mmCIF file of C-alpha atoms in Angstrom:
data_model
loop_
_atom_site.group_PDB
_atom_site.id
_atom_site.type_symbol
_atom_site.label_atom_id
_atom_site.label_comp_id
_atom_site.label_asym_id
_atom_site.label_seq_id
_atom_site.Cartn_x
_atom_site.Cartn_y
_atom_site.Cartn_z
ATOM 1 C CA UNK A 1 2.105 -9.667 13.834
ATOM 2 C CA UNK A 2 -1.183 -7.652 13.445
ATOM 3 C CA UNK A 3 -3.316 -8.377 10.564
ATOM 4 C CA UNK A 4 -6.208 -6.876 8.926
ATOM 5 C CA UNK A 5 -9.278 -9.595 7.889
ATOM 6 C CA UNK A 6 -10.609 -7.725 4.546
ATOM 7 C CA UNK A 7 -14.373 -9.048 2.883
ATOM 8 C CA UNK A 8 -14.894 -9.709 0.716
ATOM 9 C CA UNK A 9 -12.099 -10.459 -1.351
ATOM 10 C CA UNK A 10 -13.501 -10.148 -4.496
ATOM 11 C CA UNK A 11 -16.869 -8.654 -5.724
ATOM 12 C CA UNK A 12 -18.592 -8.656 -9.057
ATOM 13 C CA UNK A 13 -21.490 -6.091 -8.936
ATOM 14 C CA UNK A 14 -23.733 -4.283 -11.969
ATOM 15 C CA UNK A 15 -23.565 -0.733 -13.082
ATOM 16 C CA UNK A 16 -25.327 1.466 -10.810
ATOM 17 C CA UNK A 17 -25.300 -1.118 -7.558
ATOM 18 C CA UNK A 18 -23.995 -0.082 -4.213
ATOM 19 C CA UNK A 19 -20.886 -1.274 -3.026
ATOM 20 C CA UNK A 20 -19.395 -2.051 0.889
ATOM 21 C CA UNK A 21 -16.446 -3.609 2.314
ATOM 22 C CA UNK A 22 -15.213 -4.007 6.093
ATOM 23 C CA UNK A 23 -11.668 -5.079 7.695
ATOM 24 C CA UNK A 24 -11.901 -6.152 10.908
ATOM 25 C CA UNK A 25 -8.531 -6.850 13.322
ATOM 26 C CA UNK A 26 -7.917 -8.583 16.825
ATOM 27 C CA UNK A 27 -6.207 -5.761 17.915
ATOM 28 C CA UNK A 28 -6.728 -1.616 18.243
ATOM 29 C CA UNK A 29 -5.806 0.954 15.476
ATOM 30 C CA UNK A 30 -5.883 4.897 16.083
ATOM 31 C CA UNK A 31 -5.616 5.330 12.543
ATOM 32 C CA UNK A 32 -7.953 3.322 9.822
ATOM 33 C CA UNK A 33 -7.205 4.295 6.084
ATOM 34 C CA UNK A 34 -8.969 3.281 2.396
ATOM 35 C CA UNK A 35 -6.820 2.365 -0.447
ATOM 36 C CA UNK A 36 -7.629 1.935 -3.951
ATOM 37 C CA UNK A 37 -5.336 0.608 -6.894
ATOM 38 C CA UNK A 38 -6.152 0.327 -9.996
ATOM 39 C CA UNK A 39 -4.121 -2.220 -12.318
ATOM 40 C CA UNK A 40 -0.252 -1.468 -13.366
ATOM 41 C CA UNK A 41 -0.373 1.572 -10.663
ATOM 42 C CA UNK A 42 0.158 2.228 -7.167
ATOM 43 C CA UNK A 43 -2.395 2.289 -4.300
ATOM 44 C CA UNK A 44 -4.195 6.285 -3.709
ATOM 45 C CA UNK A 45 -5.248 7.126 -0.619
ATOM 46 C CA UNK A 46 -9.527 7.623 -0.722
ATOM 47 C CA UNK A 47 -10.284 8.047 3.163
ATOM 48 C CA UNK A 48 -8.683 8.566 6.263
ATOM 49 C CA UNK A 49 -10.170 8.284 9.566
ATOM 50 C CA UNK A 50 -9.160 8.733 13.190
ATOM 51 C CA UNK A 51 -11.352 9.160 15.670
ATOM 52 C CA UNK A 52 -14.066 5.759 17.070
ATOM 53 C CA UNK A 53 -17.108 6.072 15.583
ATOM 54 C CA UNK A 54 -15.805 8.336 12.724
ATOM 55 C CA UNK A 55 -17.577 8.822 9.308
ATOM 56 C CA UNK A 56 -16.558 9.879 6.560
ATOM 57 C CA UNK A 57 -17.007 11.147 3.157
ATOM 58 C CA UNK A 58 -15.552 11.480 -0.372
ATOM 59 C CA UNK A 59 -17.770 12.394 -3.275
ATOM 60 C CA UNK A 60 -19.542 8.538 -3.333
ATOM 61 C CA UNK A 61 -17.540 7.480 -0.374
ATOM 62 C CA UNK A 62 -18.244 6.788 2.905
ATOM 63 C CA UNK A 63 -16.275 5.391 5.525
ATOM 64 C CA UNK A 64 -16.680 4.834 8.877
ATOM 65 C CA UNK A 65 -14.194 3.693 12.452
ATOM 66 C CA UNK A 66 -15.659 0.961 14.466
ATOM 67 C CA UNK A 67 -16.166 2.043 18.327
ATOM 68 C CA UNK A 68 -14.388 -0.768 19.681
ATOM 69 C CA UNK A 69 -11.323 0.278 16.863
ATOM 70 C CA UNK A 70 -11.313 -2.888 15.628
ATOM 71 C CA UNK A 71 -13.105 -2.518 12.478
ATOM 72 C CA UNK A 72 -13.941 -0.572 9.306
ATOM 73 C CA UNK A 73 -16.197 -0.026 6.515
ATOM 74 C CA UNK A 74 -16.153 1.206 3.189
ATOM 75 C CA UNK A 75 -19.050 1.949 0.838
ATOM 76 C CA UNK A 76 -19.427 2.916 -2.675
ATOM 77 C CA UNK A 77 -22.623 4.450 -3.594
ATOM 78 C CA UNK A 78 -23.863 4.173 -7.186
ATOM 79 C CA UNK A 79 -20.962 2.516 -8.776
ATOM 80 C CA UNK A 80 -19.878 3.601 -12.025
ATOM 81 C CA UNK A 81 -17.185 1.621 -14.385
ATOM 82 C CA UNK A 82 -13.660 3.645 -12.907
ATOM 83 C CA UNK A 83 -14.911 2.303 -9.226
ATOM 84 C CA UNK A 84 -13.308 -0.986 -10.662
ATOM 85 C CA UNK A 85 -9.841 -1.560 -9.033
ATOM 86 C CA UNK A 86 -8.541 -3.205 -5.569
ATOM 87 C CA UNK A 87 -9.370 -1.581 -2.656
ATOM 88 C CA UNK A 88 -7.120 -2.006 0.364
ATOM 89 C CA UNK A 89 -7.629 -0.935 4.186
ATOM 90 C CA UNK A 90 -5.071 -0.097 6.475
ATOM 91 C CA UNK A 91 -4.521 0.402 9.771
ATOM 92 C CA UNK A 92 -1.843 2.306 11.815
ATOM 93 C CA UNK A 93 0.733 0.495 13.530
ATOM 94 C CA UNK A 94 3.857 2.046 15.555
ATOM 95 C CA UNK A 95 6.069 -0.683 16.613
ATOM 96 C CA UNK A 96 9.653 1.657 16.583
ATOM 97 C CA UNK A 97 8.238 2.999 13.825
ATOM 98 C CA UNK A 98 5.210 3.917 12.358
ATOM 99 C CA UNK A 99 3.553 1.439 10.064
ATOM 100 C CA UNK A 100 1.036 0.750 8.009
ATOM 101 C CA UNK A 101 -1.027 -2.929 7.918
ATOM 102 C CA UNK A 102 -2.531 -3.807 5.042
ATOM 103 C CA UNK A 103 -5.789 -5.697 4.587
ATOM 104 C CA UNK A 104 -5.379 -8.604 1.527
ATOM 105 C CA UNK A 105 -7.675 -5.904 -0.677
ATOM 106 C CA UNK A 106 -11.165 -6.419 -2.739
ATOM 107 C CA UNK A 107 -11.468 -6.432 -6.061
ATOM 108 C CA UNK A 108 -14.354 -5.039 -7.526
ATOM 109 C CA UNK A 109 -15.548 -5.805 -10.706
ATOM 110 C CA UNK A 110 -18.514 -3.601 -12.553
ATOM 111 C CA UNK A 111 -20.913 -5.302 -15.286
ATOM 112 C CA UNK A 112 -21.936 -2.174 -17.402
ATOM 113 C CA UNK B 1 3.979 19.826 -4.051
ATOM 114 C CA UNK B 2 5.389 16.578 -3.266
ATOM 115 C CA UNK B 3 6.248 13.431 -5.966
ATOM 116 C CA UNK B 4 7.723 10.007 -5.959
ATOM 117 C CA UNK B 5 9.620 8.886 -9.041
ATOM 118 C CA UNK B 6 10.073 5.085 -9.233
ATOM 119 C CA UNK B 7 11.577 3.328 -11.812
ATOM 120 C CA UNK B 8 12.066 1.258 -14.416
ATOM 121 C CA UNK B 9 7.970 0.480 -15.075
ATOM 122 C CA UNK B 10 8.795 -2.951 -15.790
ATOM 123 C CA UNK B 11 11.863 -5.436 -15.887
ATOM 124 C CA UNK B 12 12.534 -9.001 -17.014
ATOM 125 C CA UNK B 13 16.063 -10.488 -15.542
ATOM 126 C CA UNK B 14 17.232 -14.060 -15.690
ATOM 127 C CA UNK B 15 17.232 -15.554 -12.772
ATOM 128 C CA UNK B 16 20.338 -15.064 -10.765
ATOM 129 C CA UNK B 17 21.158 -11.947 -12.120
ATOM 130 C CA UNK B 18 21.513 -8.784 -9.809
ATOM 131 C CA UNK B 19 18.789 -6.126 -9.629
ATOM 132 C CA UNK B 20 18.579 -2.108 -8.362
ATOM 133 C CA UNK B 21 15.439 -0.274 -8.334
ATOM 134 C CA UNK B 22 15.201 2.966 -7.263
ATOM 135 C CA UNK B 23 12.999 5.123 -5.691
ATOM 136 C CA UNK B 24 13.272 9.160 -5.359
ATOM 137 C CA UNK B 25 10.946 11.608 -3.382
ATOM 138 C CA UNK B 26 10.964 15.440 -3.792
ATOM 139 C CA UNK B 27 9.571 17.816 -2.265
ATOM 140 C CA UNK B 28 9.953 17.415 1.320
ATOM 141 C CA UNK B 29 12.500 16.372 3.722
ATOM 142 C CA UNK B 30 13.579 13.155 6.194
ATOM 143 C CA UNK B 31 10.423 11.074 4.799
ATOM 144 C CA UNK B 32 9.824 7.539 6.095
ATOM 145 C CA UNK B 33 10.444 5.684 3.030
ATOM 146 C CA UNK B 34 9.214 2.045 2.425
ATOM 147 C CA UNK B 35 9.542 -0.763 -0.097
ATOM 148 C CA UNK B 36 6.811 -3.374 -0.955
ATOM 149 C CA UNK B 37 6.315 -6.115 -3.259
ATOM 150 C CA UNK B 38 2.529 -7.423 -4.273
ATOM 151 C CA UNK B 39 1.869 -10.867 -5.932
ATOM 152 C CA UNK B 40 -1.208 -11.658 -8.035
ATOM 153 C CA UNK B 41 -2.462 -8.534 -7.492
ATOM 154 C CA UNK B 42 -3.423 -8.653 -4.230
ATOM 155 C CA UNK B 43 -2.048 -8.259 -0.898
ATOM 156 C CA UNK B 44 1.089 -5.465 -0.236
ATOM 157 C CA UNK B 45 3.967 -7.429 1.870
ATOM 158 C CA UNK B 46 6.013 -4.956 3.761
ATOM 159 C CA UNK B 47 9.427 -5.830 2.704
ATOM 160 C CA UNK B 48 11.692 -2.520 4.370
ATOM 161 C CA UNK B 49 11.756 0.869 5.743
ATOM 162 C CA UNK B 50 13.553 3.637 6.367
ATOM 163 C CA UNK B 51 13.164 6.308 9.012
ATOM 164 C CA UNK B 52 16.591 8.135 8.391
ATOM 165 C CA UNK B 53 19.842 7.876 5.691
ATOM 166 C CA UNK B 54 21.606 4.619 6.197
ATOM 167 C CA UNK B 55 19.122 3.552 8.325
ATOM 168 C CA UNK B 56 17.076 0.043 7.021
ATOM 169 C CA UNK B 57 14.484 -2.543 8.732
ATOM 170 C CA UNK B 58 13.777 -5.250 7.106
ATOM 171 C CA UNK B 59 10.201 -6.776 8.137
ATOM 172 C CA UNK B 60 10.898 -10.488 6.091
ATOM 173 C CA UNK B 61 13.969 -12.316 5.168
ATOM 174 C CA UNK B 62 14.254 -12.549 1.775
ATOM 175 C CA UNK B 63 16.560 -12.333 -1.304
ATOM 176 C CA UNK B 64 16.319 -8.656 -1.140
ATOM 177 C CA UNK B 65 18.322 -5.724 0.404
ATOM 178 C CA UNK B 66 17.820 -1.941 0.584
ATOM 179 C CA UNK B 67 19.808 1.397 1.252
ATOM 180 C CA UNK B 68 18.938 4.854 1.703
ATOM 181 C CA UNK B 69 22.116 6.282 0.689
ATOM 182 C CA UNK B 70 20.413 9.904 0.547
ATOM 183 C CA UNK B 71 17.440 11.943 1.879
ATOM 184 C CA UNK B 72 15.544 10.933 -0.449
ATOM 185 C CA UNK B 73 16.518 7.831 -2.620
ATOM 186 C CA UNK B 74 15.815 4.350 -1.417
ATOM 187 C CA UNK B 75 16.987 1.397 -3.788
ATOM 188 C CA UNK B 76 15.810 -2.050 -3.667
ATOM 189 C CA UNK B 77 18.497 -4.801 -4.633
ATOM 190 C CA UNK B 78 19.527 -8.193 -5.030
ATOM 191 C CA UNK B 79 22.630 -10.126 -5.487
ATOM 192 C CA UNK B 80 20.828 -12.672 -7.484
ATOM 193 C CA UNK B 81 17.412 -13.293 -8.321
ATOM 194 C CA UNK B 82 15.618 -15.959 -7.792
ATOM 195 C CA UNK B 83 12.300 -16.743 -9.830
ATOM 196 C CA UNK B 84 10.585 -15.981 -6.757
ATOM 197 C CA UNK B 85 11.293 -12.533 -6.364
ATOM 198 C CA UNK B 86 8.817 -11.566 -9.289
ATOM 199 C CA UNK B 87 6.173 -9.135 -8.604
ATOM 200 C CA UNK B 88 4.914 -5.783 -8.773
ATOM 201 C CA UNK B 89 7.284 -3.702 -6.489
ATOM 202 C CA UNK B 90 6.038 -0.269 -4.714
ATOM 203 C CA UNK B 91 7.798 2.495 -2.938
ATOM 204 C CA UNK B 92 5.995 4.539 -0.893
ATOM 205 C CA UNK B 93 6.637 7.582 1.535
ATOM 206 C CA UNK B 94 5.118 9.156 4.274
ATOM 207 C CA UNK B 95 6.149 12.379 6.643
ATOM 208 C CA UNK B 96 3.339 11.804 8.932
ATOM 209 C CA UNK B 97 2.395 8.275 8.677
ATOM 210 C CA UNK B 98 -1.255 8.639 10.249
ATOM 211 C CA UNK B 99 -2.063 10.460 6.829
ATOM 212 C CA UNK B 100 -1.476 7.981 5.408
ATOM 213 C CA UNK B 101 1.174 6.835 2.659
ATOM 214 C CA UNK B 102 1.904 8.139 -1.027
ATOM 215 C CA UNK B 103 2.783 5.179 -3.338
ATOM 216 C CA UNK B 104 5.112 5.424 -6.528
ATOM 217 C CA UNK B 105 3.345 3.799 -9.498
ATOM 218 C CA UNK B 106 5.770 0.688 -9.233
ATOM 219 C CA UNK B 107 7.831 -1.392 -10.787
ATOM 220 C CA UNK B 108 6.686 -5.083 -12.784
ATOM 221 C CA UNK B 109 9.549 -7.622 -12.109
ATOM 222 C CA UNK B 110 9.254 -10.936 -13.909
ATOM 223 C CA UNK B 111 12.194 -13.251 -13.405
ATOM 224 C CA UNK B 112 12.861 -15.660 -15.944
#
């Protein structure tokens, strides 16, 4: 099946630093998305994007779509302590149904 | 405005007891409902979905079952756990899945 390649996997970054993350896949999305989840609760939806070439905002977010469609990026500008969590890409599948593909997340850690 | 109710929060079972979480939506009608299970933290595993009542795909074989017996309840069970089955279990739904999905805060299943 398709899979998402998410980097890196864990990150461990000071107060204040700037913060970026990329999935790439071997095949096409039409649809890239940006989880985060922080611990004991379920993933929330930061960014969505769905055009090539696409960037995006959200407060100290930024996200952009790969032209080819095979890739993504997140960044974090300025990272303050609640930025710490997992954050998970995800790309849109439809296979029958429509599906989402998770990346295997990044876990961010903030030094104060 | 839309909500997902999952519960219990957490569970410890002996293994090969049964299990039966359940997940409820409200607020809007014929979502696509889905089931996932994370381990260590990290990466979400697909386990089913649900694009209509009584109607289940099951992306891995596993220990696990699920049913949609209404709109909008999806339950997760098992016959009999095995210790493997722990992890943190998410339900999520989506209307229009390019938008992405909307998780429930999950449920913490340790099997002893």
């Amino acid at each position: 099946g398709q899979q998402l390649n998410q980097s890196p996997q864990s990150m461990f970054i000071q107060e204040g630093e700037d913060v970026s993350m990329n999935c790439t896949s071997s095949s096409i999305f039409n649809t890239w998305l940006w989880y985060k989840q922080d611990p004991g609760e379920g993933p929330v939806l930061l960014i969505a994007l769905y055009k090539a070439g696409e960037l995006t905002s959200n407060g100290r977010l930024t996200a952009q779509f790969g032209i080819t469609r095979k890739d993504s990026f997140l960044n974090i500008s300025a990272s303050i302590p609640s930025d710490v969590g997992i954050y998970f890409c995800a790309g849109l599948v439809i296979q029958g149904a429509q599906k989402l593909v998770f990346g295997q997340g990044t876990r961010l850690t903030i030094n104060p | 405005s839309q909500t997902i109710h999952q519960w219990p929060a957490t569970l410890v079972q002996p293994v090969g007891s049964p299990l039966s979480l359940e997940c409820t939506v409200e607020g809007t009608s014929n979502p696509n409902l889905y089931w996932y299970r994370q381990a260590a933290g990290r990466g979400l595993q697909l386990l089913f979905y649900s694009v209509g009542i009584g109607q289940i795909s099951s992306e891995v074989p596993q220990n696990l079952s699920a049913s949609r017996p209404q709109d909008r309840q999806f339950i997760l069970s098992s016959k009999k756990l095995l210790l493997s089955d722990s992890g943190f279990y998410l339900c999520a739904w989506s209307v229009l899945t390019s938008r992405g999905y909307t998780f429930g805060s999950g449920t913490r299943l340790t099997v002893v």
